Amino acid sequence: MRIQKNVLFLAILLSIASIPAFSQNQWTYDFNNGLNPIESGGPALKVLGQPGQYIKEKIPGSDYLNRTTYQFESNSGLQFNNTEAKGFLSKSFTVEIYFKMNELDSWKRVLDFKNRKSDYGSYIYDGKLNFYDYAIGEKAPVRANQYVHYVYSRDFETKVIKMYINGQSKLEFKDPGTEGMLDNDQVLNLFQDDLVAGYEASGGSIALIRVYDRVMTPVFVRRSYQTIAKNFKEPVAEEKKPEPKVEEPARQEPGRNKNLALVTGRVYDGRDLAPVNDAEVMVRKSDNDSLVAQTKSVQGVYNFELTPYQSYKISARADGFQSKSIAVKTNNRYEEIKSLISLAPETYSAPLTTLYFTQSTEEVEGNSMSELDAMVAYFQKNAGLKILLKGHTDNTGNFEKNLELSNKRVETVKAYLLGKGISADRIEGSGYGSAQPNKVNRSESEKRSNRRVEIWAEPIKR
C-alpha cells in the first residue's frame, strides 16, 4: 500500500525532532503550516520586506517526497518576535536554520539582533562565517544555491558565541558586550539587512528554522545536522583540501592598493537612519592627532585607503548635527573595514572643534589649520550663529602669564576668522589660563591636549 507523501514527510520531521531534548522549549518552523510553528502555542513568524512564496520542493533522492520551503527575495526575510514568545531568547539561546542563498558574492546577512539599526551581526562573507565587526571564522562549505545547516548560539553567563556549518564548529568568540543579543525592540531578523550599510543581503529559500532557549552542545548540533542530511538526502558541499598548484600573483580589485587597508563607511542621522550627504569626514592618527585624509560623504558614503597596523580617529561634521568621532584600527593589508557614524542633532552643548597650540606660544599647530578652515566655512553657511572662543594652557609656568597667553591664543583665532570675512560682532572670546584643563598635566601628550582654543557656537538672539 502506497504511503501518503505528507505522512512520510511528517515522519521525517518527527525523526528530526526525536533528537533527545531537555525540558526547555523549542519552536520549529517547517512552513507546512505557514509561518506558525509545528508545536502548539508558539509565536508565528512575521514577514520582512516583500512577502515570500511557499514552494513544494522535491527532496533529493526521493521519487515522491516533497518539502515545503519559504522562498524570499533579496533584502527580505522573516522575524521572530521575542516579546510574543515571552522572552524566549532573552538569556542563553540557539538558532538553527536549514537554508540556501542565491548569491554569496559579498557580505550576506544571516541574523540581525538590533532590528536594522546596526551593521553588527551575523553574516556569511567569502564563504566564511562572520560576526561583524568582532570575529571571522575559517572557510566553510557554503555555496550559492546549495542548502546549508547553520547554527548560532550565545551563552548568557559566559557571553561565548558559537557558530556552526554542517555540524562543524567554524567560529567561537566572546561577545564584547551585548551585540549578539536582542535590543529593546526584542525581535530577531533573518536575512533582511540593516538600514545603515544597505542591501548586504541575498534572496534564498528556507526549509527549516528552529530556536531553542538554551545553548545546544556540539554533539547535539552534529547529530541534528546528520539527521537532516540523512532524511533530506541533500548533496552537501564538502570542504576540499587544496590541490598543489603554481602560485600566482595575488589579484586585486581595480584601483585598490594591495598594501593599504580600505575603510568604507556611512554617516547617517541617528533619528531616522537617513544618510547624511555632504558631511565633512576627516581621518586623524590616534597617537598624535595629525590629519591623514579628508573627504565629503556622498549619499552618506565615504571611503579611505589607509596604512595598515595603525589606529585612527574618523570624525564627521555636517550642518545641523553635532560632530562625532569613532576609532578605527587597521589590522592587515588589503583588508576591508566597515565603519558607521551616527550623528545627533546639534545642541551646541559641546565645542564644535578644538585647536591645539605650540608650547608657550600663540601659534596654531599646523595640523589644526584644516579644522580652523572648516570652521570658517561652517560659520559662513550658518549666519544665525555667533562664535565663542575659549582659550586654555597647560600648567607649565606662572598662572598670570598663562592667563595672558590663553587670551593671546583667542586673539590669534579671532584674527584669522576676521581675515576670512567673519564679522567682529559675531565673535566673542576669553582666556582661562590653566584653570580648566582638559586632562591632568602629567605627561607631554596630556599637556598638549590642554594647550587649546575651543570653538563653540551659540544661536544669535533676535
Short mmCIF file of C-alpha atoms in Angstrom, two decimals:
data_model
loop_
_atom_site.label_atom_id
_atom_site.label_comp_id
_atom_site.label_asym_id
_atom_site.label_seq_id
_atom_site.Cartn_x
_atom_site.Cartn_y
_atom_site.Cartn_z
CA MET A 1 0.00 0.00 0.00
CA ARG A 2 1.45 3.35 -1.04
CA ILE A 3 2.09 5.71 1.93
CA GLN A 4 0.85 9.26 1.61
CA LYS A 5 3.51 11.85 0.82
CA ASN A 6 2.57 14.10 3.70
CA VAL A 7 2.68 11.22 6.16
CA LEU A 8 6.20 10.32 5.08
CA PHE A 9 7.36 13.90 5.28
CA LEU A 10 5.84 14.20 8.76
CA ALA A 11 7.82 11.10 9.71
CA ILE A 12 10.99 12.85 8.57
CA LEU A 13 10.22 15.88 10.69
CA LEU A 14 9.41 13.71 13.68
CA SER A 15 12.72 11.91 13.29
CA ILE A 16 14.50 15.24 13.31
CA ALA A 17 12.58 16.28 16.40
CA SER A 18 13.35 12.95 18.07
CA ILE A 19 16.91 14.01 18.88
CA PRO A 20 16.98 13.95 22.70
CA ALA A 21 15.82 17.27 24.12
CA PHE A 22 15.57 18.68 27.59
CA SER A 23 12.61 20.16 29.42
CA GLN A 24 13.14 23.62 27.92
CA ASN A 25 11.08 24.77 24.98
CA GLN A 26 11.86 24.95 21.31
CA TRP A 27 9.91 26.29 18.35
CA THR A 28 10.17 24.60 14.95
CA TYR A 29 9.07 26.14 11.66
CA ASP A 30 8.82 23.85 8.61
CA PHE A 31 6.32 26.05 6.64
CA ASN A 32 3.73 23.29 6.21
CA ASN A 33 1.57 25.40 8.49
CA GLY A 34 2.54 28.74 7.02
CA LEU A 35 4.59 30.81 9.45
CA ASN A 36 3.31 29.04 12.55
CA PRO A 37 5.48 26.55 14.47
CA ILE A 38 4.68 22.84 14.44
CA GLU A 39 4.46 22.98 18.28
CA SER A 40 1.20 24.42 19.60
CA GLY A 41 1.08 27.83 21.27
CA GLY A 42 4.21 29.30 19.72
CA PRO A 43 4.57 32.72 18.06
CA ALA A 44 4.11 33.00 14.30
CA LEU A 45 7.00 34.38 12.28
CA LYS A 46 6.49 37.77 10.61
CA VAL A 47 7.36 38.72 7.05
CA LEU A 48 10.18 41.23 6.47
CA GLY A 49 10.27 43.14 3.21
CA GLN A 50 8.46 41.53 0.29
CA PRO A 51 6.24 38.55 1.17
CA GLY A 52 7.80 35.25 0.13
CA GLN A 53 6.29 32.20 -1.52
CA TYR A 54 5.63 28.72 -0.20
CA ILE A 55 7.15 26.28 -2.67
CA LYS A 56 6.91 22.50 -2.71
CA GLU A 57 10.39 21.17 -3.43
CA LYS A 58 11.21 17.60 -4.28
CA ILE A 59 13.55 16.07 -1.72
CA PRO A 60 16.73 14.89 -3.48
CA GLY A 61 16.98 11.09 -3.68
CA SER A 62 13.23 10.56 -3.42
CA ASP A 63 10.75 9.86 -6.19
CA TYR A 64 7.71 11.32 -4.47
CA LEU A 65 8.62 13.10 -1.19
CA ASN A 66 8.30 16.88 -1.06
CA ARG A 67 9.12 19.53 1.49
CA THR A 68 7.63 22.98 1.86
CA THR A 69 10.12 25.85 1.67
CA TYR A 70 9.75 29.59 2.11
CA GLN A 71 11.37 31.46 -0.80
CA PHE A 72 12.25 35.09 -0.16
CA GLU A 73 13.57 37.94 -2.28
CA SER A 74 16.76 39.91 -1.70
CA ASN A 75 16.65 42.14 1.40
CA SER A 76 13.56 40.35 2.66
CA GLY A 77 13.20 37.59 5.21
CA LEU A 78 11.45 36.60 8.44
CA GLN A 79 11.25 37.86 12.01
CA PHE A 80 10.90 36.07 15.37
CA ASN A 81 9.19 38.29 17.97
CA ASN A 82 10.69 37.61 21.40
CA THR A 83 8.04 39.63 23.22
CA GLU A 84 5.28 37.45 21.79
CA ALA A 85 7.40 34.45 22.78
CA LYS A 86 7.51 35.77 26.36
CA GLY A 87 11.26 36.37 26.46
CA PHE A 88 12.22 33.04 24.89
CA LEU A 89 15.57 34.37 23.57
CA SER A 90 16.39 36.67 26.50
CA LYS A 91 19.16 34.55 28.02
CA SER A 92 21.05 31.58 26.55
CA PHE A 93 19.68 30.53 23.17
CA THR A 94 20.40 28.71 19.91
CA VAL A 95 19.13 29.39 16.38
CA GLU A 96 19.22 26.54 13.83
CA ILE A 97 18.45 27.16 10.14
CA TYR A 98 18.49 24.96 7.06
CA PHE A 99 18.59 27.31 4.07
CA LYS A 100 20.25 28.31 0.85
CA MET A 101 21.16 31.71 -0.59
CA ASN A 102 21.01 32.68 -4.24
CA GLU A 103 24.09 34.89 -4.05
CA LEU A 104 27.22 34.76 -1.92
CA ASP A 105 29.45 37.17 -3.81
CA SER A 106 29.83 39.63 -0.91
CA TRP A 107 28.56 40.28 2.63
CA LYS A 108 25.25 38.48 3.11
CA ARG A 109 23.20 38.92 6.26
CA VAL A 110 22.01 35.90 8.22
CA LEU A 111 20.94 37.17 11.67
CA ASP A 112 20.23 40.72 12.85
CA PHE A 113 19.78 41.32 16.59
CA LYS A 114 19.20 45.11 16.53
CA ASN A 115 16.17 45.40 14.23
CA ARG A 116 18.05 47.01 11.32
CA LYS A 117 19.53 49.82 13.42
CA SER A 118 23.08 48.44 13.43
CA ASP A 119 25.51 46.96 10.93
CA TYR A 120 26.73 44.47 13.55
CA GLY A 121 25.53 40.90 13.44
CA SER A 122 25.88 37.57 11.71
CA TYR A 123 26.93 37.34 8.05
CA ILE A 124 28.41 34.95 5.52
CA TYR A 125 31.33 36.61 3.76
CA ASP A 126 33.54 34.94 1.16
CA GLY A 127 32.37 31.52 2.37
CA LYS A 128 33.32 32.36 5.96
CA LEU A 129 31.11 32.82 9.00
CA ASN A 130 31.46 36.38 10.22
CA PHE A 131 30.12 38.33 13.17
CA TYR A 132 30.76 41.90 12.12
CA ASP A 133 32.85 43.63 13.47
CA TYR A 134 34.37 41.24 16.02
CA ALA A 135 35.21 37.83 14.60
CA ILE A 136 35.61 35.88 11.38
CA GLY A 137 35.86 32.12 11.04
CA GLU A 138 37.70 29.78 8.77
CA LYS A 139 36.48 28.91 5.29
CA ALA A 140 33.25 26.89 5.44
CA PRO A 141 31.47 24.71 2.85
CA VAL A 142 28.92 27.37 1.96
CA ARG A 143 27.92 27.60 -1.71
CA ALA A 144 25.33 29.65 -3.53
CA ASN A 145 22.13 27.73 -4.34
CA GLN A 146 23.04 24.80 -2.05
CA TYR A 147 21.33 24.09 1.25
CA VAL A 148 23.46 24.52 4.36
CA HIS A 149 22.85 23.70 8.03
CA TYR A 150 23.64 26.82 10.08
CA VAL A 151 23.65 27.08 13.89
CA TYR A 152 24.24 30.13 16.10
CA SER A 153 24.33 30.02 19.92
CA ARG A 154 25.10 32.50 22.70
CA ASP A 155 25.70 31.55 26.34
CA PHE A 156 24.16 34.15 28.65
CA GLU A 157 26.59 33.51 31.53
CA THR A 158 29.90 33.32 29.64
CA LYS A 159 28.90 35.51 26.64
CA VAL A 160 30.51 32.91 24.36
CA ILE A 161 29.10 32.88 20.83
CA LYS A 162 29.48 29.75 18.69
CA MET A 163 28.62 29.29 15.04
CA TYR A 164 28.45 26.01 13.10
CA ILE A 165 28.14 24.95 9.47
CA ASN A 166 27.01 21.40 8.60
CA GLY A 167 27.61 20.20 12.15
CA GLN A 168 31.14 21.58 12.37
CA SER A 169 32.22 24.46 14.65
CA LYS A 170 33.56 27.30 12.49
CA LEU A 171 33.65 30.31 14.81
CA GLU A 172 33.84 30.80 18.57
CA PHE A 173 34.47 34.07 20.43
CA LYS A 174 33.34 36.07 23.44
CA ASP A 175 30.74 38.74 22.82
CA PRO A 176 32.39 42.07 23.77
CA GLY A 177 29.07 43.36 25.09
CA THR A 178 25.53 42.52 24.12
CA GLU A 179 25.99 42.70 20.33
CA GLY A 180 24.85 39.08 19.97
CA MET A 181 21.62 39.63 21.94
CA LEU A 182 18.33 41.31 21.09
CA ASP A 183 17.96 45.01 21.89
CA ASN A 184 14.88 46.77 23.27
CA ASP A 185 12.85 46.01 20.13
CA GLN A 186 13.08 42.30 21.07
CA VAL A 187 13.00 40.93 17.54
CA LEU A 188 15.34 38.55 15.73
CA ASN A 189 15.51 39.29 11.99
CA LEU A 190 16.65 36.68 9.49
CA PHE A 191 18.23 37.55 6.13
CA GLN A 192 17.00 41.15 5.81
CA ASP A 193 19.86 43.64 6.03
CA ASP A 194 20.09 46.78 8.16
CA LEU A 195 19.12 50.29 7.08
CA VAL A 196 22.63 51.64 7.68
CA ALA A 197 25.06 49.94 5.32
CA GLY A 198 22.29 48.84 2.97
CA TYR A 199 21.39 45.75 0.97
CA GLU A 200 24.09 43.30 2.01
CA ALA A 201 21.53 40.58 1.53
CA SER A 202 20.53 37.77 -0.80
CA GLY A 203 17.34 36.06 -1.76
CA GLY A 204 17.02 32.38 -0.98
CA SER A 205 14.97 29.52 0.44
CA ILE A 206 14.40 28.25 3.99
CA ALA A 207 13.42 24.65 4.68
CA LEU A 208 13.63 24.70 8.49
CA ILE A 209 14.04 27.16 11.37
CA ARG A 210 14.30 26.05 14.97
CA VAL A 211 15.02 28.20 18.02
CA TYR A 212 15.96 26.87 21.47
CA ASP A 213 16.03 28.65 24.83
CA ARG A 214 19.39 27.07 25.69
CA VAL A 215 22.85 26.50 24.21
CA MET A 216 22.97 23.30 22.21
CA THR A 217 26.10 21.18 22.65
CA PRO A 218 28.46 20.43 19.73
CA VAL A 219 27.34 16.78 19.85
CA PHE A 220 23.67 17.81 19.57
CA VAL A 221 24.44 20.16 16.68
CA ARG A 222 26.34 17.43 14.81
CA ARG A 223 23.56 14.87 15.35
CA SER A 224 20.92 17.36 14.26
CA TYR A 225 22.82 18.04 11.06
CA GLN A 226 23.35 14.33 10.39
CA THR A 227 19.64 13.66 10.84
CA ILE A 228 18.64 16.46 8.47
CA ALA A 229 21.26 15.48 5.88
CA LYS A 230 20.16 11.83 6.05
CA ASN A 231 16.45 12.49 5.75
CA PHE A 232 16.69 15.31 3.20
CA LYS A 233 19.44 13.46 1.23
CA GLU A 234 20.85 16.82 0.25
CA PRO A 235 24.02 16.93 -1.86
CA VAL A 236 26.09 18.81 0.71
CA ALA A 237 29.10 20.91 -0.27
CA GLU A 238 32.15 19.37 1.37
CA GLU A 239 35.38 21.10 2.24
CA LYS A 240 38.15 20.12 -0.13
CA LYS A 241 41.83 20.01 0.61
CA PRO A 242 43.68 22.47 -1.59
CA GLU A 243 45.46 20.86 -4.52
CA PRO A 244 49.10 21.77 -5.18
CA LYS A 245 49.33 24.49 -7.77
CA VAL A 246 51.70 27.08 -9.09
CA GLU A 247 51.45 30.21 -7.02
CA GLU A 248 50.04 33.14 -8.95
CA PRO A 249 50.34 36.84 -8.15
CA ALA A 250 47.53 38.00 -5.87
CA ARG A 251 44.68 39.59 -7.74
CA GLN A 252 43.40 42.92 -6.58
CA GLU A 253 40.35 44.94 -7.34
CA PRO A 254 40.77 47.72 -9.91
CA GLY A 255 42.06 50.86 -8.24
CA ARG A 256 42.88 49.14 -4.96
CA ASN A 257 46.37 49.32 -3.46
CA LYS A 258 47.13 45.87 -2.06
CA ASN A 259 49.42 47.39 0.58
CA LEU A 260 46.66 49.56 2.10
CA ALA A 261 43.52 48.83 4.08
CA LEU A 262 40.18 50.04 2.72
CA VAL A 263 37.86 51.76 5.18
CA THR A 264 34.32 52.19 3.89
CA GLY A 265 31.67 53.86 5.95
CA ARG A 266 28.40 55.71 6.21
CA VAL A 267 27.32 58.85 8.02
CA TYR A 268 23.66 58.71 8.99
CA ASP A 269 21.05 60.57 11.02
CA GLY A 270 20.59 58.70 14.29
CA ARG A 271 16.92 59.69 14.45
CA ASP A 272 15.69 58.04 11.25
CA LEU A 273 18.81 56.30 9.81
CA ALA A 274 18.72 58.55 6.72
CA PRO A 275 22.13 59.08 5.05
CA VAL A 276 23.78 62.44 5.69
CA ASN A 277 25.05 63.85 2.41
CA ASP A 278 27.99 66.23 2.07
CA ALA A 279 29.27 65.62 5.60
CA GLU A 280 32.91 66.60 6.21
CA VAL A 281 34.76 63.40 7.10
CA MET A 282 38.34 63.54 8.39
CA VAL A 283 40.85 60.88 9.42
CA ARG A 284 43.48 61.59 12.07
CA LYS A 285 46.11 59.40 13.67
CA SER A 286 45.16 58.49 17.22
CA ASP A 287 48.64 58.93 18.68
CA ASN A 288 49.39 62.48 17.51
CA ASP A 289 46.09 63.77 16.07
CA SER A 290 47.76 64.53 12.73
CA LEU A 291 45.41 64.83 9.74
CA VAL A 292 45.75 61.88 7.34
CA ALA A 293 42.87 62.35 4.88
CA GLN A 294 39.56 64.10 4.44
CA THR A 295 36.60 63.90 2.10
CA LYS A 296 32.87 64.62 1.86
CA SER A 297 30.21 61.95 2.11
CA VAL A 298 28.16 61.16 -1.00
CA GLN A 299 24.71 59.90 -0.03
CA GLY A 300 26.25 59.26 3.36
CA VAL A 301 29.09 57.11 1.99
CA TYR A 302 32.83 57.71 2.42
CA ASN A 303 35.94 55.67 1.57
CA PHE A 304 39.58 55.88 2.63
CA GLU A 305 42.65 53.79 1.86
CA LEU A 306 44.81 53.81 5.00
CA THR A 307 48.14 52.44 6.13
CA PRO A 308 47.73 49.10 7.93
CA TYR A 309 48.65 48.38 11.55
CA GLN A 310 47.61 51.86 12.67
CA SER A 311 44.97 53.37 14.97
CA TYR A 312 42.90 56.21 13.58
CA LYS A 313 40.12 58.57 14.58
CA ILE A 314 37.46 59.25 11.94
CA SER A 315 35.30 62.29 12.59
CA ALA A 316 32.22 63.56 10.76
CA ARG A 317 30.68 67.01 10.81
CA ALA A 318 27.56 68.22 9.00
CA ASP A 319 25.21 71.19 9.18
CA GLY A 320 22.57 70.74 11.84
CA PHE A 321 24.40 67.89 13.60
CA GLN A 322 26.86 67.53 16.43
CA SER A 323 30.30 66.39 15.33
CA LYS A 324 31.22 62.83 16.21
CA SER A 325 34.37 60.72 16.12
CA ILE A 326 34.90 56.96 16.09
CA ALA A 327 38.04 54.85 16.49
CA VAL A 328 39.22 52.55 13.70
CA LYS A 329 42.18 50.17 13.70
CA THR A 330 43.64 48.69 10.53
CA ASN A 331 44.96 45.21 11.27
CA ASN A 332 46.09 43.95 7.87
CA ARG A 333 46.97 44.95 4.35
CA TYR A 334 44.24 44.84 1.74
CA GLU A 335 41.51 44.23 4.31
CA GLU A 336 38.13 45.96 4.17
CA ILE A 337 36.81 47.65 7.31
CA LYS A 338 33.29 48.99 7.62
CA SER A 339 32.62 51.95 9.88
CA LEU A 340 29.41 53.74 10.85
CA ILE A 341 28.95 57.23 12.24
CA SER A 342 25.57 58.12 13.73
CA LEU A 343 25.03 61.87 14.10
CA ALA A 344 22.73 63.53 16.62
CA PRO A 345 21.01 66.91 16.15
CA GLU A 346 23.16 69.87 17.04
CA THR A 347 22.60 71.23 20.55
CA TYR A 348 25.70 73.46 20.93
CA SER A 349 26.36 71.86 24.32
CA ALA A 350 29.93 70.97 23.34
CA PRO A 351 32.67 72.68 21.33
CA LEU A 352 32.41 72.30 17.57
CA THR A 353 36.13 71.72 17.38
CA THR A 354 39.35 72.20 19.34
CA LEU A 355 42.54 73.82 18.02
CA TYR A 356 45.92 72.98 19.55
CA PHE A 357 48.91 75.25 20.08
CA THR A 358 52.68 75.02 20.22
CA GLN A 359 54.18 75.09 23.73
CA SER A 360 54.48 78.61 25.23
CA THR A 361 53.29 80.37 22.04
CA GLU A 362 50.09 81.58 20.45
CA GLU A 363 50.95 79.71 17.23
CA VAL A 364 48.31 77.26 15.98
CA GLU A 365 49.76 73.83 15.23
CA GLY A 366 49.86 73.08 11.52
CA ASN A 367 47.58 70.08 11.70
CA SER A 368 44.86 72.19 13.35
CA MET A 369 44.65 74.66 10.46
CA SER A 370 42.37 72.42 8.42
CA GLU A 371 39.95 72.38 11.38
CA LEU A 372 40.06 76.16 11.51
CA ASP A 373 39.35 76.47 7.78
CA ALA A 374 36.43 74.06 8.18
CA MET A 375 35.05 76.28 10.94
CA VAL A 376 35.27 79.31 8.65
CA ALA A 377 33.18 77.52 6.03
CA TYR A 378 30.75 76.32 8.70
CA PHE A 379 30.08 79.78 10.14
CA GLN A 380 29.85 81.35 6.70
CA LYS A 381 26.98 78.94 5.97
CA ASN A 382 25.35 79.43 9.38
CA ALA A 383 24.91 83.17 9.68
CA GLY A 384 22.49 82.73 12.60
CA LEU A 385 25.26 81.54 14.92
CA LYS A 386 27.77 83.53 16.91
CA ILE A 387 31.21 82.22 17.81
CA LEU A 388 32.54 81.70 21.32
CA LEU A 389 36.31 81.19 21.66
CA LYS A 390 37.70 79.72 24.90
CA GLY A 391 41.47 79.72 25.31
CA HIS A 392 43.48 77.44 27.61
CA THR A 393 47.07 76.49 28.53
CA ASP A 394 48.81 73.69 30.39
CA ASN A 395 50.14 74.30 33.91
CA THR A 396 53.74 74.97 32.94
CA GLY A 397 55.00 78.35 34.31
CA ASN A 398 53.29 81.26 36.06
CA PHE A 399 49.49 81.37 36.28
CA GLU A 400 49.24 85.06 35.33
CA LYS A 401 51.44 84.56 32.27
CA ASN A 402 49.40 81.54 31.28
CA LEU A 403 46.22 83.60 31.56
CA GLU A 404 47.75 86.22 29.28
CA LEU A 405 48.90 83.52 26.83
CA SER A 406 45.43 81.94 26.67
CA ASN A 407 43.95 85.32 25.73
CA LYS A 408 46.61 85.75 23.02
CA ARG A 409 45.61 82.39 21.59
CA VAL A 410 42.00 83.53 21.46
CA GLU A 411 43.07 86.69 19.65
CA THR A 412 45.05 84.62 17.12
CA VAL A 413 41.98 82.60 16.21
CA LYS A 414 39.75 85.68 16.17
CA ALA A 415 42.12 87.49 13.83
CA TYR A 416 42.10 84.54 11.45
CA LEU A 417 38.29 84.45 11.41
CA LEU A 418 38.11 88.20 10.80
CA GLY A 419 40.57 87.88 7.96
CA LYS A 420 38.26 85.32 6.33
CA GLY A 421 35.29 87.67 6.41
CA ILE A 422 33.52 86.69 9.64
CA SER A 423 32.14 89.90 11.18
CA ALA A 424 33.55 91.02 14.55
CA ASP A 425 30.10 91.30 16.16
CA ARG A 426 29.68 87.53 15.82
CA ILE A 427 32.86 86.68 17.73
CA GLU A 428 33.37 86.62 21.49
CA GLY A 429 36.27 85.12 23.39
CA SER A 430 38.07 84.77 26.67
CA GLY A 431 41.16 83.06 28.09
CA TYR A 432 41.16 80.85 31.18
CA GLY A 433 44.85 80.08 31.53
CA SER A 434 45.49 76.72 33.18
CA ALA A 435 42.32 76.83 35.31
CA GLN A 436 40.23 74.48 33.11
CA PRO A 437 42.45 71.61 31.96
CA ASN A 438 41.05 69.07 29.55
CA LYS A 439 43.32 66.37 31.05
CA VAL A 440 45.62 66.05 34.05
CA ASN A 441 49.02 67.62 33.28
CA ARG A 442 51.12 64.52 33.93
CA SER A 443 52.70 63.89 30.54
CA GLU A 444 53.57 65.87 27.44
CA SER A 445 50.67 64.37 25.48
CA GLU A 446 48.24 65.33 28.26
CA LYS A 447 49.71 68.82 28.44
CA ARG A 448 49.33 69.18 24.69
CA SER A 449 45.60 68.50 24.96
CA ASN A 450 45.35 71.45 27.37
CA ARG A 451 47.13 73.93 25.07
CA ARG A 452 43.99 74.69 23.12
CA VAL A 453 41.27 77.02 21.94
CA GLU A 454 37.77 75.59 21.86
CA ILE A 455 35.35 76.92 19.25
CA TRP A 456 31.76 76.96 20.46
CA ALA A 457 28.57 78.08 18.68
CA GLU A 458 25.53 79.79 20.07
CA PRO A 459 22.36 80.95 18.27
CA ILE A 460 22.16 84.73 17.86
CA LYS A 461 19.21 86.06 19.84
CA ARG A 462 16.92 88.25 17.73
#
